[in-house]
mmCIF file of C-alpha atoms in Angstrom:
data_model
loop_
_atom_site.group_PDB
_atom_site.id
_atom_site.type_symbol
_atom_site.label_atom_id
_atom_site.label_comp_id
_atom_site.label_asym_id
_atom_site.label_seq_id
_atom_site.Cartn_x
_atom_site.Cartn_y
_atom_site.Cartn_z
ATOM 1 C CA UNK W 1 29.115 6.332 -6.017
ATOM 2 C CA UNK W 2 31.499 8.215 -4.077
ATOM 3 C CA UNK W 3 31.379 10.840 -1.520
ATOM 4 C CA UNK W 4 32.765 12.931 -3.589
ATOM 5 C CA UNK W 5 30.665 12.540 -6.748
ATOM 6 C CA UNK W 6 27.546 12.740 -4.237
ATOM 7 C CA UNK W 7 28.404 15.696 -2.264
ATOM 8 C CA UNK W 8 28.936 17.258 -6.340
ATOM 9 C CA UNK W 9 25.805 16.602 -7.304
ATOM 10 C CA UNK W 10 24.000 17.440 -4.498
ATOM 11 C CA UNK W 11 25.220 20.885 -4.864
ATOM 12 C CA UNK W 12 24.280 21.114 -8.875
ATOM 13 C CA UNK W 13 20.723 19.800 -7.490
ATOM 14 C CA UNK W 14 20.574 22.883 -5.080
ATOM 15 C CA UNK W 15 21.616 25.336 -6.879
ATOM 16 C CA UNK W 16 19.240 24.176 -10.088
ATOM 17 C CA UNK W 17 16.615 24.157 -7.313
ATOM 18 C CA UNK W 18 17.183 27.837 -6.208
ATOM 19 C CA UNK W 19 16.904 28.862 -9.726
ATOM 20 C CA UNK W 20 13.284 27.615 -10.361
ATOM 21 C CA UNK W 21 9.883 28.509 -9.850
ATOM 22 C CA UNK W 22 7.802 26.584 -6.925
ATOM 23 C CA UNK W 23 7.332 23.328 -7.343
ATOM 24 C CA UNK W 24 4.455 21.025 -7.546
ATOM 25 C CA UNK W 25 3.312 19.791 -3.937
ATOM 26 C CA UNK W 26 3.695 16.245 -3.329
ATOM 27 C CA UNK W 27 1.740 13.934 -1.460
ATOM 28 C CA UNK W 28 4.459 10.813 -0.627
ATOM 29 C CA UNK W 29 3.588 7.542 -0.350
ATOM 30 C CA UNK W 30 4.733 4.174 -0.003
ATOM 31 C CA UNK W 31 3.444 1.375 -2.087
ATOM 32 C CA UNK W 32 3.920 -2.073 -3.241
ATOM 33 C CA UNK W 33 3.956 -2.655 -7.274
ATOM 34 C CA UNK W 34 2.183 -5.778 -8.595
ATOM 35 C CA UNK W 35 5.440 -8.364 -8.114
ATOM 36 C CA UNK W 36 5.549 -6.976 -4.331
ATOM 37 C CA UNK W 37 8.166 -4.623 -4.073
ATOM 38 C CA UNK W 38 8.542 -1.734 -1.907
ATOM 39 C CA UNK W 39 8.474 1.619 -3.432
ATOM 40 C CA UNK W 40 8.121 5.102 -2.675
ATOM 41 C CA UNK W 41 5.879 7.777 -4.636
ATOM 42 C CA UNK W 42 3.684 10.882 -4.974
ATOM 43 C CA UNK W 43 0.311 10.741 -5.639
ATOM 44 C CA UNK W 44 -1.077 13.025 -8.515
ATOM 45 C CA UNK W 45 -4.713 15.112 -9.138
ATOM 46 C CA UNK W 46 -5.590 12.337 -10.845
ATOM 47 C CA UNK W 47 -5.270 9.565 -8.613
ATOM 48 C CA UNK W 48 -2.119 8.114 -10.089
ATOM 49 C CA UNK W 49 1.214 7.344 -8.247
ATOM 50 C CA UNK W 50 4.871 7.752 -9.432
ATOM 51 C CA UNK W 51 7.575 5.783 -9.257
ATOM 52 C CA UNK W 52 10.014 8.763 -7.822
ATOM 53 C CA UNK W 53 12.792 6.717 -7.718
ATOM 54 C CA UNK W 54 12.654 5.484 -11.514
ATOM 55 C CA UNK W 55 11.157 9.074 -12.546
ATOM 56 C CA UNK W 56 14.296 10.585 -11.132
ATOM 57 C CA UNK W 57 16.652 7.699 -12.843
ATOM 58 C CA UNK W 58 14.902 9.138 -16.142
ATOM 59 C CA UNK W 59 15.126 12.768 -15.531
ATOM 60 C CA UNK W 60 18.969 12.151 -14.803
ATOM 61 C CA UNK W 61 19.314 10.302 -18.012
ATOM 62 C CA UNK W 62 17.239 11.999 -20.636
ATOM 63 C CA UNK W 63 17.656 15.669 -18.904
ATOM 64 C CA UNK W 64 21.000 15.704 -17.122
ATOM 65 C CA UNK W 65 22.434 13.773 -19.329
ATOM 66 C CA UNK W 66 24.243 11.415 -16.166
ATOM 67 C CA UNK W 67 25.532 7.693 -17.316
ATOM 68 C CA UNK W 68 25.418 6.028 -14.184
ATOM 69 C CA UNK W 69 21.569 7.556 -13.744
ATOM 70 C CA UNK W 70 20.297 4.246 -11.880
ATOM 71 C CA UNK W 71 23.053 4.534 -9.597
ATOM 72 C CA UNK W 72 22.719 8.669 -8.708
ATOM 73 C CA UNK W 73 18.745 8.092 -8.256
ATOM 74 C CA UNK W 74 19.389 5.006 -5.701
ATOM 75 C CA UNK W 75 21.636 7.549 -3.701
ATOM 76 C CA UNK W 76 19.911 11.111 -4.047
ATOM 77 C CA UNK W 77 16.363 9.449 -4.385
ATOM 78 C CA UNK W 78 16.104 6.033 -2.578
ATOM 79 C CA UNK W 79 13.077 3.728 -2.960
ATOM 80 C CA UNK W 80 12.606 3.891 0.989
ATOM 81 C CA UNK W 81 10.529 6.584 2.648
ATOM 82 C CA UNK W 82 12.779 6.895 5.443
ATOM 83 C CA UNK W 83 15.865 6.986 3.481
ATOM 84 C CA UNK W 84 14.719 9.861 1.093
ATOM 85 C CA UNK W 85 13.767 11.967 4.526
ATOM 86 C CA UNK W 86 17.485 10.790 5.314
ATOM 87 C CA UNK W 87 19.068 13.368 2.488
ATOM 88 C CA UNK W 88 16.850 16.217 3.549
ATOM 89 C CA UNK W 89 16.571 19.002 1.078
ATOM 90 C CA UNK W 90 18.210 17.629 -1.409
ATOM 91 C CA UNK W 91 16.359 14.334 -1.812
ATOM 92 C CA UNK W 92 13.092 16.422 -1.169
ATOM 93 C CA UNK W 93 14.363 18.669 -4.031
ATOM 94 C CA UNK W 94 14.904 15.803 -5.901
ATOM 95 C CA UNK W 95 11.974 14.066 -5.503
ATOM 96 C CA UNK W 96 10.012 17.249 -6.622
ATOM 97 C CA UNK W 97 11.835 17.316 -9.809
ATOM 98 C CA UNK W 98 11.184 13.684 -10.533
ATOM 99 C CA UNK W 99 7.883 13.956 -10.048
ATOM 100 C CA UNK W 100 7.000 17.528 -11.979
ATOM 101 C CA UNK W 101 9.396 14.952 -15.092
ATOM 102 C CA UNK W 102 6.855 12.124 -15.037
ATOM 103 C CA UNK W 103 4.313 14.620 -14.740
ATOM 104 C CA UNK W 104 5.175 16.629 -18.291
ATOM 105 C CA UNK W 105 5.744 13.083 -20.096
ATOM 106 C CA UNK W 106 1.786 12.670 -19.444
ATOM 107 C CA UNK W 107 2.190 9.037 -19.025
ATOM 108 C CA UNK W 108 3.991 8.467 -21.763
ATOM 109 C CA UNK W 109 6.568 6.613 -20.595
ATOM 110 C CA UNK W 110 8.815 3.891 -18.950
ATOM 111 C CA UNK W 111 11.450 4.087 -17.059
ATOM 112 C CA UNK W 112 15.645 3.343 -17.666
ATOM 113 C CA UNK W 113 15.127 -0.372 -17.356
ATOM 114 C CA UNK W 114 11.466 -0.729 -18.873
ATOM 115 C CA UNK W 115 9.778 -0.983 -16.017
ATOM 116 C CA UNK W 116 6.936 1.282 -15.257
ATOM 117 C CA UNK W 117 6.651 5.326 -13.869
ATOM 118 C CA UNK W 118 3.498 5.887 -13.401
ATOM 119 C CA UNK W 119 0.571 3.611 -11.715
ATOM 120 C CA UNK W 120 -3.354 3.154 -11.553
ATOM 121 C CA UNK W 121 -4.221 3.270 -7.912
ATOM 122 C CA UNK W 122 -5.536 0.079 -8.625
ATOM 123 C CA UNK W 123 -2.485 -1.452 -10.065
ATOM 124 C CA UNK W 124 -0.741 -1.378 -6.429
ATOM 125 C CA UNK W 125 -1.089 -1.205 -3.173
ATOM 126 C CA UNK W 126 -0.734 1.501 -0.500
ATOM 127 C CA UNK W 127 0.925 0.742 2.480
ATOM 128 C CA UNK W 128 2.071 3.520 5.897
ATOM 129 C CA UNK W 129 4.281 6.217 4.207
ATOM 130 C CA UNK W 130 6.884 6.112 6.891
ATOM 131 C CA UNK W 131 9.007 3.619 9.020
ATOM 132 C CA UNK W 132 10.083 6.205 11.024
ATOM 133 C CA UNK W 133 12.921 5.132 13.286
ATOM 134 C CA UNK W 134 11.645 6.846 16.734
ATOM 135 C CA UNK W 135 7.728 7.946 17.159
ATOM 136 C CA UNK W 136 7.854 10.322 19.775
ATOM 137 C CA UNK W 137 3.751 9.988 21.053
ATOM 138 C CA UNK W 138 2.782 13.562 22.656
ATOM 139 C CA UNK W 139 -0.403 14.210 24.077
ATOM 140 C CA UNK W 140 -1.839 17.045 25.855
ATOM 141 C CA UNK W 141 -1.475 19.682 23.533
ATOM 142 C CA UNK W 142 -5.326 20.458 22.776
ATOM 143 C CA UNK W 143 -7.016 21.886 26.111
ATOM 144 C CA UNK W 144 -10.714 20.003 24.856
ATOM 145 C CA UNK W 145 -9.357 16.802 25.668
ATOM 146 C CA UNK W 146 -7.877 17.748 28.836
ATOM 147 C CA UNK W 147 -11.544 19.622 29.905
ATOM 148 C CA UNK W 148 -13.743 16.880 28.424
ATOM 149 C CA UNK W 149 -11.567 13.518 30.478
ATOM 150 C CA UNK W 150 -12.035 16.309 33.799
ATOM 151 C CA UNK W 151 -15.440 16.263 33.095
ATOM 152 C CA UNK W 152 -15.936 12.266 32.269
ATOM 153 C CA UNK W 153 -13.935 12.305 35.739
ATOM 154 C CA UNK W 154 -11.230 10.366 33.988
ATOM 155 C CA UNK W 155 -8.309 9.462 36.967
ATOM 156 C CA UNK W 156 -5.443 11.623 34.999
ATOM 157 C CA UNK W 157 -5.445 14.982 33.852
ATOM 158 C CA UNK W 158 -4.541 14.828 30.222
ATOM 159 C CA UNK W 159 -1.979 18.185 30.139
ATOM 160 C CA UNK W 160 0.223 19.254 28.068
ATOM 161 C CA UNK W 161 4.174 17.984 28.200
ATOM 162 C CA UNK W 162 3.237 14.295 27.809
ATOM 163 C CA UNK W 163 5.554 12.081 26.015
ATOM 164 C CA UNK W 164 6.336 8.339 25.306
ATOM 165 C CA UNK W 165 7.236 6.316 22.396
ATOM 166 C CA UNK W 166 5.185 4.376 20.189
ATOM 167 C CA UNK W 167 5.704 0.596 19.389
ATOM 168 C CA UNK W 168 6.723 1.290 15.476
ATOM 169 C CA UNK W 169 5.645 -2.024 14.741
ATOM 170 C CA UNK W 170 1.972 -1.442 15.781
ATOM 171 C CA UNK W 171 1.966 0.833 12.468
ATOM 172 C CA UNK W 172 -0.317 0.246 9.733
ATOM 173 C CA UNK W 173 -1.220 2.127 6.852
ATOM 174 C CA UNK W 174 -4.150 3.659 4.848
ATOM 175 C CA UNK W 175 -7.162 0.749 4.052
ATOM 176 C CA UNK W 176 -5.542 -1.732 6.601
ATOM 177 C CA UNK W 177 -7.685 -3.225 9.571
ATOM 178 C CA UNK W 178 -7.296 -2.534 13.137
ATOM 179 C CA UNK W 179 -7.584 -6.056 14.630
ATOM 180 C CA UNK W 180 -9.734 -6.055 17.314
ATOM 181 C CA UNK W 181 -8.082 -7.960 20.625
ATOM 182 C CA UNK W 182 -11.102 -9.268 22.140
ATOM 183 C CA UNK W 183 -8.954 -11.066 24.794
ATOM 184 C CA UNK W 184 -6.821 -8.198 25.516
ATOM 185 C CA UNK W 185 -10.035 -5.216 25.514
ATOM 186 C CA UNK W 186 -13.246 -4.437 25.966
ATOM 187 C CA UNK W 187 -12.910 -0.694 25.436
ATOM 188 C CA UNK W 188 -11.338 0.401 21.803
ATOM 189 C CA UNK W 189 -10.854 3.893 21.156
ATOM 190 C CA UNK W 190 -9.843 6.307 18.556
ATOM 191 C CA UNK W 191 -7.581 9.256 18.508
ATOM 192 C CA UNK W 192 -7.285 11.489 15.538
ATOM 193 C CA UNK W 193 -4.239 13.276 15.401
ATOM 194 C CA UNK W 194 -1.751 15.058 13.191
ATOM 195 C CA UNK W 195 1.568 14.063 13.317
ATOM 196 C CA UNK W 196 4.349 15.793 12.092
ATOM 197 C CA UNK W 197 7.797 14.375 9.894
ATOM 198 C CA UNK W 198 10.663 15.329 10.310
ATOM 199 C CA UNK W 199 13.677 15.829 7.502
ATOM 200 C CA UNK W 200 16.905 15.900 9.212
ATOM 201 C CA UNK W 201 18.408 14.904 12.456
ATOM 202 C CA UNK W 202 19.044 17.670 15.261
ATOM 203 C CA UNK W 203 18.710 17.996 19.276
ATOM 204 C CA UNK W 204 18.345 21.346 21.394
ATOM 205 C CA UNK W 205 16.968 24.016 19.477
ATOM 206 C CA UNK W 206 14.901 26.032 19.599
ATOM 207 C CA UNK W 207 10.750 27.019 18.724
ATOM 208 C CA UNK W 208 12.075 29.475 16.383
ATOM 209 C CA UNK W 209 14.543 27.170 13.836
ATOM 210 C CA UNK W 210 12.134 24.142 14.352
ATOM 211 C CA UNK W 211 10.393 25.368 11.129
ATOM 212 C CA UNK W 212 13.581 24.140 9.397
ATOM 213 C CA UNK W 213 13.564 20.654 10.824
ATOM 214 C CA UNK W 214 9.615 19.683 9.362
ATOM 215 C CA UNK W 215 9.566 17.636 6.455
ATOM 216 C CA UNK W 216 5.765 16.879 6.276
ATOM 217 C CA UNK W 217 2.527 16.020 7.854
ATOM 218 C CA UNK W 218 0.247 13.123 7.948
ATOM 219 C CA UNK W 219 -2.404 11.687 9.893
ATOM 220 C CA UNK W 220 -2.021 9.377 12.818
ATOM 221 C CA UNK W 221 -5.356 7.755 14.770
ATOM 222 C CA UNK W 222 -4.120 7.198 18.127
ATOM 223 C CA UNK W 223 -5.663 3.430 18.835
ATOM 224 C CA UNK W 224 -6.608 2.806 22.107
ATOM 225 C CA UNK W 225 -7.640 -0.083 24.703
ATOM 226 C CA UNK W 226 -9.002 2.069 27.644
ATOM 227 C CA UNK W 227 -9.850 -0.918 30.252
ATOM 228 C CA UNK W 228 -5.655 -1.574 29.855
ATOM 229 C CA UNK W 229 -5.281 2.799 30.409
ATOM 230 C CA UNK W 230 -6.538 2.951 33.033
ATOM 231 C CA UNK W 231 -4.517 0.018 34.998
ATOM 232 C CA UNK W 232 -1.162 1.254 33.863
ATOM 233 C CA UNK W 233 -1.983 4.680 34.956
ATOM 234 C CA UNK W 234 -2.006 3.540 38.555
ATOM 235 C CA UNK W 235 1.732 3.629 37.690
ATOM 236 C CA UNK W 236 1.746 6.690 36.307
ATOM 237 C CA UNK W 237 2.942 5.506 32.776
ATOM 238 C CA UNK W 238 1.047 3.874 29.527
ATOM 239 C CA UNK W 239 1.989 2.365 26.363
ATOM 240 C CA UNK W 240 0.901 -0.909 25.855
ATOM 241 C CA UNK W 241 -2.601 0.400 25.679
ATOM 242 C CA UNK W 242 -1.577 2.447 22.583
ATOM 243 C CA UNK W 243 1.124 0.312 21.256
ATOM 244 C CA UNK W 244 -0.475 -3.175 20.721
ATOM 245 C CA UNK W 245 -0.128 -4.227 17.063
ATOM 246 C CA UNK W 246 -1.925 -2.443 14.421
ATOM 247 C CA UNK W 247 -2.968 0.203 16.844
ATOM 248 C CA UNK W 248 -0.807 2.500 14.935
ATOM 249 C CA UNK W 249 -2.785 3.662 11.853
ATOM 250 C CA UNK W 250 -0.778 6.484 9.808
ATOM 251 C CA UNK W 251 -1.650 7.610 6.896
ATOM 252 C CA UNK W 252 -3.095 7.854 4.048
ATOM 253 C CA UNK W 253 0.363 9.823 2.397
ATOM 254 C CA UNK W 254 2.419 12.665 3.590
ATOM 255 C CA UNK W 255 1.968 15.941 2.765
ATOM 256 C CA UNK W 256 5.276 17.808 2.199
ATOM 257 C CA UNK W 257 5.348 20.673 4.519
ATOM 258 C CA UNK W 258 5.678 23.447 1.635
ATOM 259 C CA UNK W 259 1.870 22.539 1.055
ATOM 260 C CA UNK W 260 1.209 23.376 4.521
ATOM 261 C CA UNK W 261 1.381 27.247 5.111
ATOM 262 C CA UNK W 262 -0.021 26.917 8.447
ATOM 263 C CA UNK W 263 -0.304 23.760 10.377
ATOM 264 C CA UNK W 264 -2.305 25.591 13.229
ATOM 265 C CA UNK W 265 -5.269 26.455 10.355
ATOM 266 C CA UNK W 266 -6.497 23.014 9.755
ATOM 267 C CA UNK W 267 -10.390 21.402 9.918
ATOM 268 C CA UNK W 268 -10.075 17.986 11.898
ATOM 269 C CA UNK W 269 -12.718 15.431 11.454
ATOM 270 C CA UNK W 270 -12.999 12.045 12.420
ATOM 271 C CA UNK W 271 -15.624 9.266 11.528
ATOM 272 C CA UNK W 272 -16.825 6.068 12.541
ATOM 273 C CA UNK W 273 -19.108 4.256 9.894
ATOM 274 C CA UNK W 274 -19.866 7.970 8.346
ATOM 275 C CA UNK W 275 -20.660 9.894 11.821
ATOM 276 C CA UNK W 276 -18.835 12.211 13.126
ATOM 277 C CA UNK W 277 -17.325 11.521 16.604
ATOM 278 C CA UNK W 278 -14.172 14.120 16.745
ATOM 279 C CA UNK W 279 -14.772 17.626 14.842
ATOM 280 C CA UNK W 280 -12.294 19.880 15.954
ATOM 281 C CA UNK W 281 -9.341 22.452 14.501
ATOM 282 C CA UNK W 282 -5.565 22.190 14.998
ATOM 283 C CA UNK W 283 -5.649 26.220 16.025
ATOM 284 C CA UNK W 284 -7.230 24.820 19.153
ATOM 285 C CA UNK W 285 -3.799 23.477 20.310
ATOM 286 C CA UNK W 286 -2.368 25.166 23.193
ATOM 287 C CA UNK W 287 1.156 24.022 22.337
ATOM 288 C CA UNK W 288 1.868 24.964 19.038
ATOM 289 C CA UNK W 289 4.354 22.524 17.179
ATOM 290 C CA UNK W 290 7.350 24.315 17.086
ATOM 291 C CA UNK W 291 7.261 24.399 20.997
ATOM 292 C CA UNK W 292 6.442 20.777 21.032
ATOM 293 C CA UNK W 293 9.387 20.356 18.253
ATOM 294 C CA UNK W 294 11.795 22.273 20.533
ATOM 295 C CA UNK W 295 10.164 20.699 24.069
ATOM 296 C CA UNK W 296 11.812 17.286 22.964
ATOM 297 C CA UNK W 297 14.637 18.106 20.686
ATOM 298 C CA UNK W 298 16.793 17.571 24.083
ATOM 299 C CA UNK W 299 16.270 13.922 23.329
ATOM 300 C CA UNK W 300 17.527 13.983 19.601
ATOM 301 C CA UNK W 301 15.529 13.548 16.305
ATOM 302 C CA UNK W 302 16.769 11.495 13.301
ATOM 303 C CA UNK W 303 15.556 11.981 9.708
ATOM 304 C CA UNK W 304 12.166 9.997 9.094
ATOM 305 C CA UNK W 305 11.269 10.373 12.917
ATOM 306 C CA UNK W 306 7.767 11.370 13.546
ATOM 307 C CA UNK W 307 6.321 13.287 16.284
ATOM 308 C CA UNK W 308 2.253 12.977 16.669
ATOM 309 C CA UNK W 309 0.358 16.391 18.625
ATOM 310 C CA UNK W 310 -1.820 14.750 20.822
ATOM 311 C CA UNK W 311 -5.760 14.475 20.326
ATOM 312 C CA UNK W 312 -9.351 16.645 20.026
ATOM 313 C CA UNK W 313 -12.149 16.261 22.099
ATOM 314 C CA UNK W 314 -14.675 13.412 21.357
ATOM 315 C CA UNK W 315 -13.057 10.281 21.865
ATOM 316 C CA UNK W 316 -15.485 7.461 22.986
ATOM 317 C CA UNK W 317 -14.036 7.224 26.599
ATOM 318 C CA UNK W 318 -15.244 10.942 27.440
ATOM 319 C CA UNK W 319 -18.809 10.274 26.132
ATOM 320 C CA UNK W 320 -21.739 9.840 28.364
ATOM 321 C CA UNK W 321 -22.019 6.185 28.116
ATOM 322 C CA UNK W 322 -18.679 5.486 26.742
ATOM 323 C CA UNK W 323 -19.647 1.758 26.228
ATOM 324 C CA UNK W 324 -22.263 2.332 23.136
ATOM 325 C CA UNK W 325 -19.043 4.496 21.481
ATOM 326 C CA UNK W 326 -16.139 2.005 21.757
ATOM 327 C CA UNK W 327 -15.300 0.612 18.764
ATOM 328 C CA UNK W 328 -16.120 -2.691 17.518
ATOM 329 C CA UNK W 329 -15.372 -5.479 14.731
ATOM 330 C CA UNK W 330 -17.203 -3.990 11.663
ATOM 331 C CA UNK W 331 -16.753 -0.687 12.515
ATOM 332 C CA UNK W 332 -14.741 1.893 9.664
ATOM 333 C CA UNK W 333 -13.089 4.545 11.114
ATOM 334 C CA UNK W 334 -12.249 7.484 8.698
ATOM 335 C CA UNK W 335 -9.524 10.693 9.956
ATOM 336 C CA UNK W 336 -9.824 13.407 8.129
ATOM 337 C CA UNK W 337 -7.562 16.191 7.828
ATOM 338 C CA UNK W 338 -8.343 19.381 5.640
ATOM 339 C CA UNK W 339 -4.873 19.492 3.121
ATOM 340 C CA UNK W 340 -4.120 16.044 4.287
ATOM 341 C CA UNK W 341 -6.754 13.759 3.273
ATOM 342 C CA UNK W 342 -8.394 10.994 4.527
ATOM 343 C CA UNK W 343 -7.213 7.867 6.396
ATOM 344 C CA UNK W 344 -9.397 4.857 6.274
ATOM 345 C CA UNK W 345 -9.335 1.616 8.360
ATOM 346 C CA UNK W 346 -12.486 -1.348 9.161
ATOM 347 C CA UNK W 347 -11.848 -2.550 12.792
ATOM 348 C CA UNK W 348 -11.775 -6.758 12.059
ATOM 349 C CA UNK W 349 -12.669 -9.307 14.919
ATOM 350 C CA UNK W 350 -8.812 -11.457 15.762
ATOM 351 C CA UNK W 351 -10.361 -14.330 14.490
ATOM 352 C CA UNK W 352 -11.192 -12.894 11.198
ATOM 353 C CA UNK W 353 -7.826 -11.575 11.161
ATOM 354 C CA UNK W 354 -6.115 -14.593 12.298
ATOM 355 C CA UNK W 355 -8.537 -17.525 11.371
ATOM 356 C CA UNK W 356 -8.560 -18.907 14.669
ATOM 357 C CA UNK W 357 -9.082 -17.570 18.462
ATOM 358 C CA UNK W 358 -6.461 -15.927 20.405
ATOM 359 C CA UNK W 359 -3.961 -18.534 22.670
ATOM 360 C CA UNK W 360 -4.497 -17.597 26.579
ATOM 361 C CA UNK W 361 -2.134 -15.233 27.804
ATOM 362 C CA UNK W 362 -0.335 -13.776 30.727
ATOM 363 C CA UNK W 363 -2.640 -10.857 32.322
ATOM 364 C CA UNK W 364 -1.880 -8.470 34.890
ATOM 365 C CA UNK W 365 -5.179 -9.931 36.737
ATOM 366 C CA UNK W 366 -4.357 -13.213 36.946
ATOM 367 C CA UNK W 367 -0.551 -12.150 38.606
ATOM 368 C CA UNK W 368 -2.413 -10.551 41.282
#
């Protein structure tokens, strides 16, 4: 496809998109279908996922009447999460039309080249929504956290303005353990947090047009080995504490932002093995998100990049005897957000994960 035969349709897609009524809200995902392949969807009412990459190939063919559909679906609406975040409104715009297709064909249907639209949950498997190419980690932004580690007597105050970026490989998605690195930690903690995605690229702007740059939400538990927190803190930095691998749950979909009226006016819950150890509300932030959005735009976002809003009071470390609330192998931990859903992930022992024990490693106490 050429630029030029892009660029065209891309303005046809608009302008049918400004002449319709709302659309249905999507909840993306990305999943793998049953021979393994990577695909990106939206998950319906009734538990069922579609294809929006083949649904869109079909709506091209059978309503806009395009010959080279196949082709005009892998460009407007790619089969990669970060990629469709990559054509901003009109991929999103897309998307929503594939989806509100496959939707009126009430399962009825395959796609151009046979292959299937629409999926059983059961038929596939959910993996993280989003790749993202930078995670920009802020914390800070609630003032419970900051008042409950004061209080636990916690050697940092936890204010707002703090940044770092997360290890993108550490992520993990909705059902998938958190392997526990007995060698590594004795003191495993959870974060919830909701994290924000971003649809187009953009540096220094401001709180005011930041609306414009949000693409969706999704929830994000902050995994965290305490005992390595607090030595890196000495430095005045952390990130290995929050970036080992699969410490990076996100999750369970994303929620396209026109769901979202008000990001500040959601119920936060988080639970480990069905109690509740975080129950807060994302009005409690004292940095609101498009000060947060604007804060670190000097640094530059790219489509697909996500930007987490730091955490709610309750995490194990702040507790009264912070030992009987770290997290251990067995343990589920379930994030809820209210609009967002539920993320879900068992904490496994490394050898169950691994089949054998850990190999001794380098440690910042035996180099001293």
């Amino acid at each position: 496809m050429t630029d030029g035969q892009l660029a065209s349709l891309s303005n046809r897609l608009l302008e049918f998109a400004a002449s319709r009524e709302p659309t249905t809200p999507m909840r993306l995902v990305t999943f793998e279908n049953s021979v393994r392949q990577s695909r990106i969807g939206a998950w319906t009412r009734e538990g069922r996922i579609v294809d929006l990459n083949s649904a869109y190939a079909l709506y091209l063919r059978d309503v806009r009447h395009e010959g080279a559909c196949g082709r005009f679906a892998d460009a407007v609406v790619p089969a990669d999460m970060r990629a469709l975040f990559e054509g901003g409104d009109t991929s999103l715009e897309a998307a929503h039309t594939a989806f509100e297709h496959a939707l009126n064909q009430r399962d009825r249907v395959s796609g151009v080249h046979d292959e299937p639209v629409c999926y059983d949950a059961t038929q596939v498997r959910l993996r993280a929504p989003i790749i993202p190419r930078k995670f920009f980690h802020t914390a800070g932004n609630f003032r419970e956290h900051h008042e409950e580690a004061t209080k636990a007597g916690f050697s940092h105050p936890v204010l707002p303005w703090i940044v770092f970026f997360q290890n993108v490989d550490a992520i993990i998605g909705h059902e998938e353990p958190v392997v526990y690195p007995e060698h590594l930690t004795q003191e495993l903690d959870y974060e919830l947090e909701l994290a924000v995605v971003l649809k187009k690229a953009g540096k220094n702007f401001s709180p005011e047009t930041a609306g414009s740059y949000v693409g969706g939400y999704v929830i994000f538990n902050d995994i965290t080995a305490r005992d390595i927190q607090r030595r890196e803190m000495k430095s005045g930095v952390f990130s290995f504490c929050k970036g080992i691998d699969t410490f990076c749950p996100l999750g369970p979909w994303i929620v396209t932002a026109d769901e979202i009226a008000d990001p500040h006016n959601l119920a936060m819950e988080l639970r480990v093995n069905g109690e509740p150890r975080q129950r807060s509300h994302s009005g409690k932030m004292s940095v609101k998100i498009p000060e947060i959005l604007s804060h670190y735009s000097p640094m530059g976002y790219s489509a697909g990049d996500v930007v987490s809003t730091g955490t709610v009071s309750g995490v194990a470390a702040f507790r009264g005897d912070p030992k009987a609330w770290y997290l251990k192998p067995g343990d589920v931990m379930e994030c809820e957000i209210e609009k967002l859903g539920i993320l879900r992930n068992p904490v496994i022992s490394w050898k169950d994960a691994y089949g054998h024990e850990p190999e001794t490693m380098a440690t910042q106490d035996s180099l001293t």
